[in-house]
Amino acid sequence: LAKTTQPISMDSYEGQEVNITCSHNNIATNDYITWYQQFPSQGPRFIIQGYKTKVTNEVASLFIPADRKSSTLSLPRVSLSDTAVYYCLVGDRNAGNMLTFGGGTRLMVKP
Amino acid sequence: NAGVTQTPKFRILKIGQSMTLQCTQDMNHNYMYWYRQDPGMGLKLIYYSVGAGITDKGEVPNGYNVSRSTTEDFPLRLELAAPSQTSVYFCASRVGLHSYEQYFGPGTRLTVT
């Protein structure tokens, strides 16, 4: 039932910008795209949410093209503490309010 | 404002035993969810609720039951525990209809032996 596709893992170095792309071909007209961060032994934590174009907060930016079939989470100048699993989540128009997570992207930030 | 709380934090069950995982939120959110996460894997939706008195099955509901008698509480019941139910269980509540900002509890780590 996974509705999103993300790379399984990514490596980066401290100070670099990291871009993680999520594919979501069946996104519904009224659905938002949401990204979460999860550290080991903790529940996921909301990072950012958007509907179209670009959204920026103090933690990340979210880029959404006009067709909304994909989105890119951008983490500026990552640090070792950004090592985590990142999940993309969208609504499923065929399943009402059932929200399912995909496999996530395991980001490893190296010194 | 405690957010989403879960009890217990840890539990060891023997095969065939039953237990209830408690979840409470104090944000007056209508939507609540139960997920399980096996080691090294993503989250799988067990059950969810869109309001008091309404519950629906998720991806992996077999072996579990839920109830939602109040807005605040969403307990998850395990009947006849099996080793395959060894996992970390997360409860979450959600802000609104077209927003998927969920608030997660700290999780319950369950081992069935």
mmCIF file of C-alpha atoms in Angstrom:
data_model
loop_
_atom_site.group_PDB
_atom_site.id
_atom_site.type_symbol
_atom_site.label_atom_id
_atom_site.label_comp_id
_atom_site.label_asym_id
_atom_site.label_seq_id
_atom_site.Cartn_x
_atom_site.Cartn_y
_atom_site.Cartn_z
ATOM 1 C CA LEU A 1 0.000 0.000 0.000
ATOM 2 C CA ALA A 2 3.016 2.283 -0.140
ATOM 3 C CA LYS A 3 2.072 5.415 -2.082
ATOM 4 C CA THR A 4 5.466 7.074 -2.094
ATOM 5 C CA THR A 5 8.860 6.139 -3.466
ATOM 6 C CA GLN A 6 12.110 7.423 -1.966
ATOM 7 C CA PRO A 7 15.761 6.427 -2.196
ATOM 8 C CA ILE A 8 16.596 3.868 0.467
ATOM 9 C CA SER A 9 19.709 5.661 1.683
ATOM 10 C CA MET A 10 21.912 8.678 1.099
ATOM 11 C CA ASP A 11 25.295 9.786 2.384
ATOM 12 C CA SER A 12 26.456 13.338 2.864
ATOM 13 C CA TYR A 13 29.114 15.358 4.669
ATOM 14 C CA GLU A 14 28.758 18.024 7.270
ATOM 15 C CA GLY A 15 28.046 21.452 5.824
ATOM 16 C CA GLN A 16 26.603 20.161 2.561
ATOM 17 C CA GLU A 17 23.070 20.686 1.287
ATOM 18 C CA VAL A 18 21.050 17.480 1.033
ATOM 19 C CA ASN A 19 18.105 16.991 -1.307
ATOM 20 C CA ILE A 20 15.806 13.998 -0.874
ATOM 21 C CA THR A 21 13.205 13.406 -3.562
ATOM 22 C CA CYS A 22 9.922 11.581 -3.123
ATOM 23 C CA SER A 23 7.701 10.312 -5.927
ATOM 24 C CA HIS A 24 3.912 10.289 -5.363
ATOM 25 C CA ASN A 25 2.078 9.756 -8.648
ATOM 26 C CA ASN A 26 -1.413 9.260 -7.152
ATOM 27 C CA ILE A 27 -1.567 12.379 -5.039
ATOM 28 C CA ALA A 28 -5.107 13.770 -4.715
ATOM 29 C CA THR A 29 -6.107 17.323 -5.563
ATOM 30 C CA ASN A 30 -6.605 18.401 -1.948
ATOM 31 C CA ASP A 31 -3.759 16.460 -0.390
ATOM 32 C CA TYR A 32 -0.720 17.963 1.259
ATOM 33 C CA ILE A 33 2.807 16.583 1.176
ATOM 34 C CA THR A 34 4.406 16.107 4.551
ATOM 35 C CA TRP A 35 7.905 15.141 5.620
ATOM 36 C CA TYR A 36 8.987 13.554 8.877
ATOM 37 C CA GLN A 37 12.309 12.874 10.570
ATOM 38 C CA GLN A 38 12.901 9.880 12.806
ATOM 39 C CA PHE A 39 15.824 9.203 15.114
ATOM 40 C CA PRO A 40 16.454 5.712 16.519
ATOM 41 C CA SER A 41 14.109 4.732 19.358
ATOM 42 C CA GLN A 42 11.925 7.809 18.856
ATOM 43 C CA GLY A 43 8.648 8.514 17.126
ATOM 44 C CA PRO A 44 8.701 10.455 13.845
ATOM 45 C CA ARG A 45 8.826 14.228 14.121
ATOM 46 C CA PHE A 46 7.076 16.582 11.701
ATOM 47 C CA ILE A 47 9.497 18.661 9.627
ATOM 48 C CA ILE A 48 7.580 20.483 6.933
ATOM 49 C CA GLN A 49 4.415 20.398 4.866
ATOM 50 C CA GLY A 50 3.429 21.923 1.559
ATOM 51 C CA TYR A 51 0.815 21.941 -1.179
ATOM 52 C CA LYS A 52 2.602 23.473 -4.158
ATOM 53 C CA THR A 53 5.663 25.499 -5.205
ATOM 54 C CA LYS A 54 8.039 26.136 -2.312
ATOM 55 C CA VAL A 55 7.742 26.160 1.443
ATOM 56 C CA THR A 56 10.533 27.101 3.821
ATOM 57 C CA ASN A 57 10.831 26.987 7.583
ATOM 58 C CA GLU A 58 13.701 27.212 10.029
ATOM 59 C CA VAL A 59 14.656 23.587 9.444
ATOM 60 C CA ALA A 60 14.155 22.798 5.757
ATOM 61 C CA SER A 61 12.689 23.739 2.404
ATOM 62 C CA LEU A 62 10.179 21.775 0.387
ATOM 63 C CA PHE A 63 10.021 22.078 -3.388
ATOM 64 C CA ILE A 64 6.920 20.855 -5.238
ATOM 65 C CA PRO A 65 6.637 21.051 -9.037
ATOM 66 C CA ALA A 66 3.445 22.116 -10.754
ATOM 67 C CA ASP A 67 2.241 18.552 -11.431
ATOM 68 C CA ARG A 68 2.771 17.672 -7.744
ATOM 69 C CA LYS A 69 3.818 14.125 -8.625
ATOM 70 C CA SER A 70 7.048 14.522 -6.701
ATOM 71 C CA SER A 71 8.556 16.653 -3.993
ATOM 72 C CA THR A 72 12.060 17.411 -2.768
ATOM 73 C CA LEU A 73 13.058 17.990 0.824
ATOM 74 C CA SER A 74 16.107 20.234 1.060
ATOM 75 C CA LEU A 75 18.232 20.314 4.215
ATOM 76 C CA PRO A 76 20.740 23.178 4.169
ATOM 77 C CA ARG A 77 24.205 22.675 5.638
ATOM 78 C CA VAL A 78 23.593 19.366 7.371
ATOM 79 C CA SER A 79 25.325 18.401 10.583
ATOM 80 C CA LEU A 80 25.996 15.034 12.209
ATOM 81 C CA SER A 81 22.763 15.427 14.186
ATOM 82 C CA ASP A 82 20.755 15.329 10.961
ATOM 83 C CA THR A 83 21.600 11.634 10.585
ATOM 84 C CA ALA A 84 18.146 10.056 10.660
ATOM 85 C CA VAL A 85 15.457 8.441 8.538
ATOM 86 C CA TYR A 86 13.306 10.842 6.537
ATOM 87 C CA TYR A 87 9.787 9.920 5.461
ATOM 88 C CA CYS A 88 7.573 11.480 2.832
ATOM 89 C CA LEU A 89 3.834 11.179 3.445
ATOM 90 C CA VAL A 90 0.858 12.095 1.302
ATOM 91 C CA GLY A 91 -2.837 11.383 1.507
ATOM 92 C CA ASP A 92 -4.398 8.546 -0.482
ATOM 93 C CA ARG A 93 -7.559 9.552 -2.343
ATOM 94 C CA ASN A 94 -8.595 5.907 -2.585
ATOM 95 C CA ALA A 95 -8.281 5.300 1.136
ATOM 96 C CA GLY A 96 -9.812 8.341 2.806
ATOM 97 C CA ASN A 97 -7.922 9.264 5.934
ATOM 98 C CA MET A 98 -5.685 6.236 6.016
ATOM 99 C CA LEU A 99 -2.129 7.557 6.147
ATOM 100 C CA THR A 100 0.628 5.150 5.248
ATOM 101 C CA PHE A 101 4.350 5.717 5.438
ATOM 102 C CA GLY A 102 6.729 4.529 2.767
ATOM 103 C CA GLY A 103 10.105 2.996 3.472
ATOM 104 C CA GLY A 104 11.867 6.280 4.149
ATOM 105 C CA THR A 105 15.367 7.472 3.277
ATOM 106 C CA ARG A 106 18.185 6.745 5.682
ATOM 107 C CA LEU A 107 20.487 9.772 5.653
ATOM 108 C CA MET A 108 24.003 9.358 6.991
ATOM 109 C CA VAL A 109 25.959 12.553 7.577
ATOM 110 C CA LYS A 110 29.696 12.039 7.844
ATOM 111 C CA PRO A 111 32.278 14.370 9.385
ATOM 112 C CA ASN B 1 0.087 20.291 27.345
ATOM 113 C CA ALA B 2 1.586 16.789 27.300
ATOM 114 C CA GLY B 3 0.847 16.033 23.627
ATOM 115 C CA VAL B 4 0.553 12.292 22.970
ATOM 116 C CA THR B 5 1.352 9.939 25.825
ATOM 117 C CA GLN B 6 1.699 6.166 25.662
ATOM 118 C CA THR B 7 1.879 3.542 28.381
ATOM 119 C CA PRO B 8 3.643 1.329 29.101
ATOM 120 C CA LYS B 9 7.080 2.168 27.685
ATOM 121 C CA PHE B 10 8.201 -1.449 27.691
ATOM 122 C CA ARG B 11 6.443 -4.776 28.058
ATOM 123 C CA ILE B 12 7.329 -8.430 27.733
ATOM 124 C CA LEU B 13 4.456 -10.820 27.010
ATOM 125 C CA LYS B 14 4.312 -14.565 26.798
ATOM 126 C CA ILE B 15 2.753 -16.170 23.753
ATOM 127 C CA GLY B 16 -1.018 -16.233 24.089
ATOM 128 C CA GLN B 17 -1.263 -13.431 26.647
ATOM 129 C CA SER B 18 -3.279 -10.279 26.019
ATOM 130 C CA MET B 19 -2.649 -6.639 26.810
ATOM 131 C CA THR B 20 -3.834 -3.129 26.076
ATOM 132 C CA LEU B 21 -1.524 -0.368 24.938
ATOM 133 C CA GLN B 22 -2.771 2.984 26.120
ATOM 134 C CA CYS B 23 -2.674 6.210 24.095
ATOM 135 C CA THR B 24 -3.938 9.599 25.199
ATOM 136 C CA GLN B 25 -3.733 13.020 23.568
ATOM 137 C CA ASP B 26 -4.667 16.369 25.058
ATOM 138 C CA MET B 27 -4.758 18.439 21.857
ATOM 139 C CA ASN B 28 -8.410 17.746 21.011
ATOM 140 C CA HIS B 29 -7.438 16.139 17.708
ATOM 141 C CA ASN B 30 -10.132 14.097 16.024
ATOM 142 C CA TYR B 31 -7.759 11.866 14.064
ATOM 143 C CA MET B 32 -5.657 9.237 15.795
ATOM 144 C CA TYR B 33 -3.459 6.440 14.491
ATOM 145 C CA TRP B 34 -1.647 3.317 15.632
ATOM 146 C CA TYR B 35 1.529 2.241 13.857
ATOM 147 C CA ARG B 36 3.986 -0.562 14.427
ATOM 148 C CA GLN B 37 7.621 -0.458 13.485
ATOM 149 C CA ASP B 38 9.722 -3.586 13.257
ATOM 150 C CA PRO B 39 13.506 -3.264 13.679
ATOM 151 C CA GLY B 40 15.103 -1.435 10.756
ATOM 152 C CA MET B 41 11.803 -1.061 8.942
ATOM 153 C CA GLY B 42 9.295 1.680 8.221
ATOM 154 C CA LEU B 43 5.997 2.283 9.981
ATOM 155 C CA LYS B 44 2.970 0.145 9.229
ATOM 156 C CA LEU B 45 -0.528 1.450 9.980
ATOM 157 C CA ILE B 46 -2.567 -0.864 12.217
ATOM 158 C CA TYR B 47 -5.773 1.064 12.902
ATOM 159 C CA TYR B 48 -6.945 4.620 12.758
ATOM 160 C CA SER B 49 -9.865 6.727 13.953
ATOM 161 C CA VAL B 50 -11.420 9.895 12.592
ATOM 162 C CA GLY B 51 -13.377 10.646 15.733
ATOM 163 C CA ALA B 52 -14.980 9.194 18.831
ATOM 164 C CA GLY B 53 -16.933 6.061 17.989
ATOM 165 C CA ILE B 54 -15.338 5.612 14.545
ATOM 166 C CA THR B 55 -12.439 3.273 13.795
ATOM 167 C CA ASP B 56 -11.029 1.743 10.609
ATOM 168 C CA LYS B 57 -8.502 -0.906 9.696
ATOM 169 C CA GLY B 58 -5.111 0.035 8.381
ATOM 170 C CA GLU B 59 -2.542 -2.062 6.544
ATOM 171 C CA VAL B 60 -1.892 -4.678 9.230
ATOM 172 C CA PRO B 61 -4.942 -4.983 11.555
ATOM 173 C CA ASN B 62 -4.920 -8.754 12.156
ATOM 174 C CA GLY B 63 -4.359 -9.653 15.788
ATOM 175 C CA TYR B 64 -5.345 -6.219 17.087
ATOM 176 C CA ASN B 65 -8.452 -4.352 18.124
ATOM 177 C CA VAL B 66 -9.127 -0.725 18.966
ATOM 178 C CA SER B 67 -11.841 1.405 20.481
ATOM 179 C CA ARG B 68 -12.424 5.137 20.577
ATOM 180 C CA SER B 69 -14.967 6.034 23.218
ATOM 181 C CA THR B 70 -13.558 9.533 23.792
ATOM 182 C CA THR B 71 -11.648 12.079 21.721
ATOM 183 C CA GLU B 72 -8.639 11.781 24.035
ATOM 184 C CA ASP B 73 -8.120 8.024 24.256
ATOM 185 C CA PHE B 74 -7.355 5.424 21.601
ATOM 186 C CA PRO B 75 -6.299 2.113 23.216
ATOM 187 C CA LEU B 76 -4.892 -0.773 21.176
ATOM 188 C CA ARG B 77 -5.725 -4.288 22.303
ATOM 189 C CA LEU B 78 -3.583 -7.312 21.538
ATOM 190 C CA GLU B 79 -5.364 -10.636 21.910
ATOM 191 C CA LEU B 80 -3.407 -13.905 21.983
ATOM 192 C CA ALA B 81 0.026 -12.341 21.540
ATOM 193 C CA ALA B 82 2.367 -13.933 19.000
ATOM 194 C CA PRO B 83 6.130 -13.494 18.428
ATOM 195 C CA SER B 84 5.320 -11.735 15.133
ATOM 196 C CA GLN B 85 3.841 -8.901 17.194
ATOM 197 C CA THR B 86 7.209 -8.082 18.712
ATOM 198 C CA SER B 87 7.664 -4.488 17.620
ATOM 199 C CA VAL B 88 7.627 -0.856 18.670
ATOM 200 C CA TYR B 89 4.153 0.621 18.681
ATOM 201 C CA PHE B 90 3.571 4.303 18.044
ATOM 202 C CA CYS B 91 0.382 6.242 18.556
ATOM 203 C CA ALA B 92 -0.169 9.534 16.749
ATOM 204 C CA SER B 93 -2.789 12.244 16.515
ATOM 205 C CA ARG B 94 -3.355 14.528 13.587
ATOM 206 C CA VAL B 95 -4.157 18.171 13.249
ATOM 207 C CA GLY B 96 -6.792 18.374 10.533
ATOM 208 C CA LEU B 97 -8.523 17.061 7.414
ATOM 209 C CA HIS B 98 -6.107 18.324 4.743
ATOM 210 C CA SER B 99 -3.079 18.604 6.980
ATOM 211 C CA TYR B 100 -1.018 15.545 7.715
ATOM 212 C CA GLU B 101 0.966 16.994 10.564
ATOM 213 C CA GLN B 102 0.903 14.168 13.063
ATOM 214 C CA TYR B 103 2.153 14.242 16.623
ATOM 215 C CA PHE B 104 3.686 10.973 17.749
ATOM 216 C CA GLY B 105 3.950 9.473 21.180
ATOM 217 C CA PRO B 106 7.229 8.050 22.530
ATOM 218 C CA GLY B 107 6.287 4.492 21.654
ATOM 219 C CA THR B 108 5.802 1.192 23.453
ATOM 220 C CA ARG B 109 8.448 -1.480 22.944
ATOM 221 C CA LEU B 110 6.766 -4.893 23.063
ATOM 222 C CA THR B 111 8.489 -8.252 23.107
ATOM 223 C CA VAL B 112 6.525 -11.492 22.805
ATOM 224 C CA THR B 113 8.387 -14.642 23.804
#
